[in-house]
PDB file of C-alpha atoms in Angstrom:
ATOM      1  CA  GLU A 110     -47.427 -28.915  40.603  1.00 63.00           C
ATOM      2  CA  ALA A 111     -45.951 -29.887  37.254  1.00 78.00           C
ATOM      3  CA  GLY A 112     -43.535 -27.413  35.716  1.00 91.00           C
ATOM      4  CA  VAL A 113     -43.272 -26.027  32.213  1.00 95.00           C
ATOM      5  CA  ALA A 114     -42.759 -28.838  29.731  1.00 96.00           C
ATOM      6  CA  GLN A 115     -40.838 -28.507  26.489  1.00 97.00           C
ATOM      7  CA  SER A 116     -39.930 -30.840  23.687  1.00 96.00           C
ATOM      8  CA  PRO A 117     -37.739 -31.856  22.093  1.00 97.00           C
ATOM      9  CA  ARG A 118     -34.837 -31.273  24.443  1.00 96.00           C
ATOM     10  CA  TYR A 119     -32.263 -31.338  21.676  1.00 96.00           C
ATOM     11  CA  LYS A 120     -32.423 -30.831  17.941  1.00 97.00           C
ATOM     12  CA  ILE A 121     -29.766 -30.815  15.249  1.00 97.00           C
ATOM     13  CA  ILE A 122     -30.716 -29.665  11.767  1.00 97.00           C
ATOM     14  CA  GLU A 123     -29.015 -28.328   8.679  1.00 97.00           C
ATOM     15  CA  LYS A 124     -29.403 -24.749   7.576  1.00 96.00           C
ATOM     16  CA  ARG A 125     -32.482 -24.012   5.490  1.00 96.00           C
ATOM     17  CA  GLN A 126     -34.388 -26.845   7.160  1.00 97.00           C
ATOM     18  CA  SER A 127     -37.420 -26.196   9.328  1.00 97.00           C
ATOM     19  CA  VAL A 128     -37.899 -27.054  12.985  1.00 97.00           C
ATOM     20  CA  ALA A 129     -40.676 -26.782  15.545  1.00 98.00           C
ATOM     21  CA  PHE A 130     -40.632 -26.613  19.315  1.00 97.00           C
ATOM     22  CA  TRP A 131     -43.484 -27.361  21.681  1.00 97.00           C
ATOM     23  CA  CYS A 132     -44.293 -25.915  25.098  1.00 97.00           C
ATOM     24  CA  ASN A 133     -46.900 -26.792  27.696  1.00 96.00           C
ATOM     25  CA  PRO A 134     -47.057 -24.149  30.448  1.00 95.00           C
ATOM     26  CA  ILE A 135     -47.969 -24.652  34.069  1.00 93.00           C
ATOM     27  CA  SER A 136     -51.663 -25.352  34.403  1.00 91.00           C
ATOM     28  CA  GLY A 137     -53.655 -22.165  34.761  1.00 88.00           C
ATOM     29  CA  HIS A 138     -50.884 -19.838  33.624  1.00 90.00           C
ATOM     30  CA  ALA A 139     -52.372 -17.421  31.133  1.00 87.00           C
ATOM     31  CA  THR A 140     -49.127 -15.795  30.049  1.00 89.00           C
ATOM     32  CA  LEU A 141     -46.591 -17.682  27.962  1.00 93.00           C
ATOM     33  CA  TYR A 142     -43.213 -16.482  26.751  1.00 94.00           C
ATOM     34  CA  TRP A 143     -40.692 -17.778  24.237  1.00 97.00           C
ATOM     35  CA  TYR A 144     -37.091 -16.713  24.769  1.00 97.00           C
ATOM     36  CA  GLN A 145     -33.949 -17.278  22.735  1.00 97.00           C
ATOM     37  CA  GLN A 146     -30.712 -17.692  24.687  1.00 96.00           C
ATOM     38  CA  ILE A 147     -27.526 -17.664  22.663  1.00 96.00           C
ATOM     39  CA  LEU A 148     -24.460 -19.095  24.377  1.00 92.00           C
ATOM     40  CA  GLY A 149     -22.928 -16.565  26.748  1.00 89.00           C
ATOM     41  CA  GLN A 150     -25.898 -14.220  26.657  1.00 92.00           C
ATOM     42  CA  GLY A 151     -29.044 -13.681  28.664  1.00 93.00           C
ATOM     43  CA  PRO A 152     -32.444 -14.787  27.393  1.00 95.00           C
ATOM     44  CA  LYS A 153     -34.052 -12.521  24.806  1.00 94.00           C
ATOM     45  CA  LEU A 154     -37.824 -12.394  24.517  1.00 94.00           C
ATOM     46  CA  LEU A 155     -39.125 -13.501  21.139  1.00 96.00           C
ATOM     47  CA  ILE A 156     -42.870 -13.494  21.747  1.00 95.00           C
ATOM     48  CA  GLN A 157     -45.332 -13.162  24.603  1.00 92.00           C
ATOM     49  CA  PHE A 158     -48.889 -14.548  24.640  1.00 92.00           C
ATOM     50  CA  GLN A 159     -51.741 -13.682  26.951  1.00 88.00           C
ATOM     51  CA  ASN A 160     -54.132 -16.619  26.626  1.00 87.00           C
ATOM     52  CA  ASN A 161     -54.185 -17.164  22.855  1.00 85.00           C
ATOM     53  CA  GLY A 162     -53.436 -13.562  21.869  1.00 90.00           C
ATOM     54  CA  VAL A 163     -50.043 -12.094  21.022  1.00 92.00           C
ATOM     55  CA  VAL A 164     -49.023  -9.321  23.405  1.00 88.00           C
ATOM     56  CA  ASP A 165     -45.492  -8.653  22.181  1.00 90.00           C
ATOM     57  CA  ASP A 166     -43.685 -10.054  19.152  1.00 93.00           C
ATOM     58  CA  SER A 167     -41.505  -7.054  18.420  1.00 90.00           C
ATOM     59  CA  GLN A 168     -38.284  -9.078  18.567  1.00 91.00           C
ATOM     60  CA  LEU A 169     -39.520 -12.084  16.620  1.00 95.00           C
ATOM     61  CA  PRO A 170     -37.818 -12.380  13.188  1.00 94.00           C
ATOM     62  CA  LYS A 171     -41.102 -12.792  11.408  1.00 94.00           C
ATOM     63  CA  ASP A 172     -39.553 -13.658   8.053  1.00 95.00           C
ATOM     64  CA  ARG A 173     -38.514 -17.019   9.467  1.00 97.00           C
ATOM     65  CA  PHE A 174     -40.018 -17.440  12.938  1.00 97.00           C
ATOM     66  CA  SER A 175     -43.656 -18.052  13.760  1.00 97.00           C
ATOM     67  CA  ALA A 176     -45.484 -19.009  16.921  1.00 97.00           C
ATOM     68  CA  GLU A 177     -49.003 -19.880  17.877  1.00 95.00           C
ATOM     69  CA  ARG A 178     -51.045 -20.710  20.945  1.00 94.00           C
ATOM     70  CA  LEU A 179     -54.354 -21.680  19.432  1.00 81.00           C
ATOM     71  CA  LYS A 180     -56.291 -22.846  22.493  1.00 86.00           C
ATOM     72  CA  GLY A 181     -54.580 -20.647  25.038  1.00 83.00           C
ATOM     73  CA  VAL A 182     -52.619 -23.536  26.528  1.00 91.00           C
ATOM     74  CA  ASP A 183     -49.883 -25.269  24.510  1.00 95.00           C
ATOM     75  CA  SER A 184     -47.707 -23.302  22.152  1.00 97.00           C
ATOM     76  CA  THR A 185     -45.440 -24.069  19.220  1.00 97.00           C
ATOM     77  CA  LEU A 186     -42.532 -22.045  17.899  1.00 98.00           C
ATOM     78  CA  LYS A 187     -41.384 -22.705  14.339  1.00 98.00           C
ATOM     79  CA  ILE A 188     -38.301 -21.688  12.399  1.00 97.00           C
ATOM     80  CA  GLN A 189     -38.393 -21.945   8.639  1.00 96.00           C
ATOM     81  CA  PRO A 190     -35.827 -21.817   7.124  1.00 96.00           C
ATOM     82  CA  ALA A 191     -33.199 -22.068   9.848  1.00 96.00           C
ATOM     83  CA  LYS A 192     -29.921 -20.165   9.729  1.00 97.00           C
ATOM     84  CA  LEU A 193     -26.633 -20.890  11.455  1.00 97.00           C
ATOM     85  CA  GLU A 194     -27.187 -17.968  13.837  1.00 96.00           C
ATOM     86  CA  ASP A 195     -30.391 -19.579  15.125  1.00 97.00           C
ATOM     87  CA  SER A 196     -28.271 -22.039  17.110  1.00 98.00           C
ATOM     88  CA  ALA A 197     -29.355 -21.355  20.682  1.00 97.00           C
ATOM     89  CA  VAL A 198     -31.449 -22.609  23.548  1.00 97.00           C
ATOM     90  CA  TYR A 199     -35.144 -21.840  23.164  1.00 98.00           C
ATOM     91  CA  LEU A 200     -36.781 -21.350  26.513  1.00 97.00           C
ATOM     92  CA  CYS A 201     -40.467 -21.318  27.228  1.00 97.00           C
ATOM     93  CA  ALA A 202     -41.741 -19.626  30.380  1.00 95.00           C
ATOM     94  CA  SER A 203     -45.141 -19.008  31.893  1.00 93.00           C
ATOM     95  CA  SER A 204     -46.641 -16.797  34.553  1.00 88.00           C
ATOM     96  CA  LEU A 205     -49.923 -16.509  36.343  1.00 83.00           C
ATOM     97  CA  VAL A 206     -52.566 -13.845  36.085  1.00 66.00           C
ATOM     98  CA  ARG A 207     -54.393 -13.522  39.394  1.00 59.00           C
ATOM     99  CA  ASP A 208     -57.305 -11.164  39.855  1.00 51.00           C
ATOM    100  CA  ARG A 209     -56.512  -9.694  36.439  1.00 52.00           C
ATOM    101  CA  VAL A 210     -53.009  -8.809  37.627  1.00 52.00           C
ATOM    102  CA  MET A 211     -50.037 -10.465  36.018  1.00 50.00           C
ATOM    103  CA  GLN A 212     -47.853 -12.036  38.639  1.00 57.00           C
ATOM    104  CA  GLU A 213     -44.170 -11.265  38.488  1.00 69.00           C
ATOM    105  CA  THR A 214     -42.609 -14.677  38.656  1.00 82.00           C
ATOM    106  CA  GLN A 215     -41.842 -16.389  35.371  1.00 88.00           C
ATOM    107  CA  TYR A 216     -41.268 -20.125  35.515  1.00 91.00           C
ATOM    108  CA  PHE A 217     -38.953 -21.496  32.884  1.00 94.00           C
ATOM    109  CA  GLY A 218     -39.038 -24.841  31.160  1.00 95.00           C
ATOM    110  CA  PRO A 219     -35.891 -26.943  30.567  1.00 94.00           C
ATOM    111  CA  GLY A 220     -35.385 -25.487  27.098  1.00 96.00           C
ATOM    112  CA  THR A 221     -34.689 -26.924  23.668  1.00 97.00           C
ATOM    113  CA  ARG A 222     -31.094 -26.844  22.487  1.00 97.00           C
ATOM    114  CA  LEU A 223     -30.961 -26.215  18.751  1.00 98.00           C
ATOM    115  CA  LEU A 224     -27.842 -26.672  16.679  1.00 97.00           C
ATOM    116  CA  VAL A 225     -27.964 -25.565  13.053  1.00 97.00           C
ATOM    117  CA  LEU A 226     -25.184 -26.987  10.881  1.00 97.00           C
TER     118      LEU A 226
ATOM    119  CA  GLN B 250     -33.324  -0.236  23.496  1.00 63.00           C
ATOM    120  CA  LYS B 251     -33.421  -1.049  27.172  1.00 71.00           C
ATOM    121  CA  GLU B 252     -29.991  -2.134  28.378  1.00 87.00           C
ATOM    122  CA  VAL B 253     -29.117  -4.292  31.336  1.00 93.00           C
ATOM    123  CA  GLU B 254     -25.407  -4.517  32.045  1.00 94.00           C
ATOM    124  CA  GLN B 255     -23.621  -6.971  34.291  1.00 94.00           C
ATOM    125  CA  ASN B 256     -19.957  -7.548  34.994  1.00 83.00           C
ATOM    126  CA  SER B 257     -19.490 -10.743  33.051  1.00 73.00           C
ATOM    127  CA  GLY B 258     -16.856 -12.168  35.352  1.00 80.00           C
ATOM    128  CA  PRO B 259     -15.967 -14.848  35.917  1.00 91.00           C
ATOM    129  CA  LEU B 260     -16.123 -14.121  39.632  1.00 95.00           C
ATOM    130  CA  SER B 261     -14.282 -16.544  41.850  1.00 96.00           C
ATOM    131  CA  VAL B 262     -14.607 -16.562  45.648  1.00 96.00           C
ATOM    132  CA  PRO B 263     -13.588 -19.033  48.353  1.00 97.00           C
ATOM    133  CA  GLU B 264     -16.174 -20.996  50.274  1.00 97.00           C
ATOM    134  CA  GLY B 265     -17.608 -18.956  53.125  1.00 97.00           C
ATOM    135  CA  ALA B 266     -16.880 -15.593  51.527  1.00 97.00           C
ATOM    136  CA  ILE B 267     -19.355 -12.962  50.358  1.00 97.00           C
ATOM    137  CA  ALA B 268     -19.991 -12.853  46.619  1.00 96.00           C
ATOM    138  CA  SER B 269     -21.103  -9.518  45.202  1.00 96.00           C
ATOM    139  CA  LEU B 270     -22.864  -9.351  41.847  1.00 97.00           C
ATOM    140  CA  ASN B 271     -23.717  -6.052  40.200  1.00 96.00           C
ATOM    141  CA  CYS B 272     -26.128  -4.861  37.562  1.00 96.00           C
ATOM    142  CA  THR B 273     -27.003  -1.500  35.998  1.00 96.00           C
ATOM    143  CA  TYR B 274     -29.969  -0.698  33.797  1.00 94.00           C
ATOM    144  CA  SER B 275     -30.822   2.066  31.371  1.00 90.00           C
ATOM    145  CA  ASP B 276     -34.616   2.364  31.649  1.00 86.00           C
ATOM    146  CA  ARG B 277     -35.279   4.831  34.467  1.00 85.00           C
ATOM    147  CA  GLY B 278     -38.960   3.857  34.440  1.00 83.00           C
ATOM    148  CA  SER B 279     -38.244   0.249  35.432  1.00 85.00           C
ATOM    149  CA  GLN B 280     -40.051  -0.836  38.575  1.00 82.00           C
ATOM    150  CA  SER B 281     -39.236  -4.505  39.139  1.00 87.00           C
ATOM    151  CA  PHE B 282     -35.870  -6.189  39.366  1.00 91.00           C
ATOM    152  CA  PHE B 283     -35.031  -9.858  39.451  1.00 92.00           C
ATOM    153  CA  TRP B 284     -32.110 -12.146  40.042  1.00 95.00           C
ATOM    154  CA  TYR B 285     -32.150 -15.543  38.363  1.00 95.00           C
ATOM    155  CA  ARG B 286     -29.662 -18.349  38.871  1.00 96.00           C
ATOM    156  CA  GLN B 287     -28.773 -20.596  35.955  1.00 96.00           C
ATOM    157  CA  TYR B 288     -26.725 -23.721  36.385  1.00 95.00           C
ATOM    158  CA  SER B 289     -24.784 -24.891  33.371  1.00 92.00           C
ATOM    159  CA  GLY B 290     -27.121 -26.562  30.897  1.00 90.00           C
ATOM    160  CA  LYS B 291     -30.201 -25.745  32.949  1.00 92.00           C
ATOM    161  CA  SER B 292     -32.956 -23.171  32.746  1.00 93.00           C
ATOM    162  CA  PRO B 293     -33.045 -19.978  34.844  1.00 93.00           C
ATOM    163  CA  GLU B 294     -34.679 -20.123  38.256  1.00 92.00           C
ATOM    164  CA  LEU B 295     -35.808 -17.106  40.225  1.00 91.00           C
ATOM    165  CA  ILE B 296     -33.852 -16.318  43.381  1.00 92.00           C
ATOM    166  CA  MET B 297     -35.225 -12.944  44.387  1.00 90.00           C
ATOM    167  CA  PHE B 298     -37.102  -9.919  43.198  1.00 89.00           C
ATOM    168  CA  ILE B 299     -37.078  -6.398  44.573  1.00 91.00           C
ATOM    169  CA  TYR B 300     -39.279  -3.380  43.947  1.00 87.00           C
ATOM    170  CA  SER B 301     -38.255  -0.775  46.511  1.00 87.00           C
ATOM    171  CA  ASN B 302     -35.039   1.073  47.161  1.00 92.00           C
ATOM    172  CA  GLY B 303     -32.915  -0.477  49.858  1.00 94.00           C
ATOM    173  CA  ASP B 304     -32.126  -4.030  50.858  1.00 94.00           C
ATOM    174  CA  LYS B 305     -34.194  -7.191  50.750  1.00 94.00           C
ATOM    175  CA  GLU B 306     -32.905 -10.261  52.516  1.00 95.00           C
ATOM    176  CA  ASP B 307     -33.813 -13.909  51.980  1.00 94.00           C
ATOM    177  CA  GLY B 308     -31.611 -16.378  53.797  1.00 96.00           C
ATOM    178  CA  ARG B 309     -28.059 -16.009  52.543  1.00 97.00           C
ATOM    179  CA  PHE B 310     -29.134 -13.729  49.702  1.00 97.00           C
ATOM    180  CA  THR B 311     -29.540  -9.942  49.860  1.00 97.00           C
ATOM    181  CA  ALA B 312     -30.738  -7.856  46.948  1.00 96.00           C
ATOM    182  CA  GLN B 313     -29.965  -4.151  46.976  1.00 97.00           C
ATOM    183  CA  LEU B 314     -31.673  -1.549  44.812  1.00 96.00           C
ATOM    184  CA  ASN B 315     -30.784   2.069  44.156  1.00 95.00           C
ATOM    185  CA  LYS B 316     -33.160   3.520  41.564  1.00 93.00           C
ATOM    186  CA  ALA B 317     -31.453   6.921  41.534  1.00 93.00           C
ATOM    187  CA  SER B 318     -28.220   5.271  40.437  1.00 94.00           C
ATOM    188  CA  GLN B 319     -30.083   2.666  38.337  1.00 94.00           C
ATOM    189  CA  TYR B 320     -28.167  -0.036  40.120  1.00 95.00           C
ATOM    190  CA  VAL B 321     -29.142  -3.377  41.589  1.00 96.00           C
ATOM    191  CA  SER B 322     -26.902  -5.907  43.269  1.00 96.00           C
ATOM    192  CA  LEU B 323     -27.017  -9.355  44.795  1.00 97.00           C
ATOM    193  CA  LEU B 324     -24.926 -10.379  47.782  1.00 97.00           C
ATOM    194  CA  ILE B 325     -24.456 -14.033  48.629  1.00 97.00           C
ATOM    195  CA  ARG B 326     -23.203 -14.565  52.161  1.00 97.00           C
ATOM    196  CA  ASP B 327     -21.384 -17.701  53.291  1.00 97.00           C
ATOM    197  CA  SER B 328     -20.930 -18.764  49.665  1.00 97.00           C
ATOM    198  CA  GLN B 329     -21.077 -22.489  48.992  1.00 97.00           C
ATOM    199  CA  PRO B 330     -19.711 -24.502  46.062  1.00 96.00           C
ATOM    200  CA  SER B 331     -23.354 -25.235  45.181  1.00 96.00           C
ATOM    201  CA  ASP B 332     -23.787 -21.499  44.492  1.00 97.00           C
ATOM    202  CA  SER B 333     -21.481 -21.846  41.485  1.00 97.00           C
ATOM    203  CA  ALA B 334     -23.649 -20.821  38.547  1.00 96.00           C
ATOM    204  CA  THR B 335     -24.400 -17.927  36.234  1.00 96.00           C
ATOM    205  CA  TYR B 336     -26.479 -15.180  37.832  1.00 97.00           C
ATOM    206  CA  LEU B 337     -28.788 -13.254  35.537  1.00 96.00           C
ATOM    207  CA  CYS B 338     -30.075  -9.808  36.340  1.00 96.00           C
ATOM    208  CA  ALA B 339     -33.475  -9.041  34.812  1.00 94.00           C
ATOM    209  CA  VAL B 340     -35.447  -5.831  34.729  1.00 91.00           C
ATOM    210  CA  ARG B 341     -39.127  -5.435  33.972  1.00 86.00           C
ATOM    211  CA  GLY B 342     -39.584  -2.659  31.463  1.00 74.00           C
ATOM    212  CA  GLY B 343     -41.232   0.551  32.536  1.00 68.00           C
ATOM    213  CA  ARG B 344     -43.707   2.748  30.707  1.00 65.00           C
ATOM    214  CA  GLY B 345     -43.874   1.951  27.034  1.00 62.00           C
ATOM    215  CA  SER B 346     -42.906  -1.666  27.522  1.00 61.00           C
ATOM    216  CA  THR B 347     -45.190  -4.629  27.342  1.00 64.00           C
ATOM    217  CA  LEU B 348     -46.461  -5.565  30.782  1.00 63.00           C
ATOM    218  CA  GLY B 349     -44.435  -8.467  32.093  1.00 65.00           C
ATOM    219  CA  ARG B 350     -41.609  -8.176  29.604  1.00 79.00           C
ATOM    220  CA  LEU B 351     -38.211  -8.825  31.145  1.00 87.00           C
ATOM    221  CA  TYR B 352     -34.875  -7.561  29.879  1.00 90.00           C
ATOM    222  CA  PHE B 353     -31.974  -9.777  30.867  1.00 94.00           C
ATOM    223  CA  GLY B 354     -28.291  -9.030  31.284  1.00 95.00           C
ATOM    224  CA  ARG B 355     -25.635 -11.370  29.934  1.00 94.00           C
ATOM    225  CA  GLY B 356     -25.090 -12.899  33.341  1.00 95.00           C
ATOM    226  CA  THR B 357     -22.155 -13.144  35.753  1.00 96.00           C
ATOM    227  CA  GLN B 358     -20.492 -16.512  36.135  1.00 95.00           C
ATOM    228  CA  LEU B 359     -19.718 -17.269  39.773  1.00 96.00           C
ATOM    229  CA  THR B 360     -17.370 -19.997  40.963  1.00 96.00           C
ATOM    230  CA  VAL B 361     -17.107 -20.824  44.665  1.00 97.00           C
ATOM    231  CA  TRP B 362     -14.048 -22.926  45.406  1.00 95.00           C
ATOM    232  CA  PRO B 363     -13.739 -25.100  48.507  1.00 92.00           C
TER     233      PRO B 363
END
C-alpha cells in the first residue's frame, strides 16, 4: 500500500512570495489533515477535510493560508504572502473512515520543509 | 485551548535500560491517547494508542493511562540505540472538538547510548 505522498520535499522562498504544497493521501482515505510543525514543537493542525468538505480550519491563518481538496482526493495548501514565521515543516496526514466511523490512526507523509528568507 | 505537556528532555539512557516518557493533558473529556515516534528529519509514525485506564503492552513498549490524573506515559524496555528519536504525545480532543483532531505535545527527545 502506497503511503501519503507530498511534494515538493523542500522549498526556499523569500518573504512575501507565494508557495503551494501538494498532498496525495492513501487511497481510500476520506479524511485529510494539514499540519504545521515548527522546529522543536509538535505538529499543529491547520485544516482537516472529510472528503472534499472542510471539517476544521479554526487554526488556519486565513489571511494568508488557503487549502482545497476539490475532488476529495488530492489537496493543495497555499501560502500567500509568506512570512518569516511560516518557516516550518508542513505535514499532510490521512485516515480511513470505515463503516462511517473515523479510524484513529493518522498516517503522515514525509512533509515539505519550507524556509522563508 | 487544549494543552498537552511533555518533559522536553533530552532524556538519555544506556542501552538495555528502561526509558520513561511522560505526558499530561488539560482536556478532561479526552478519550484517545497516542504516542508517535519521530526520527530526525522524518515524519511522525504511530507507536501505540490507548483508550482505557491502565497499561497496554506491545512488545518492548508499554503505554500507561490514568484519566483521573490526566496523565499518560510510555515505557520502553530494553532500550536500543535505534529507539533514539523524539517521542510525541498526542491527545484526541473530547466533547466540543472536531472528531479526529489531535493535539500534540512538543515531544521528548530520547537518546539511547551504547
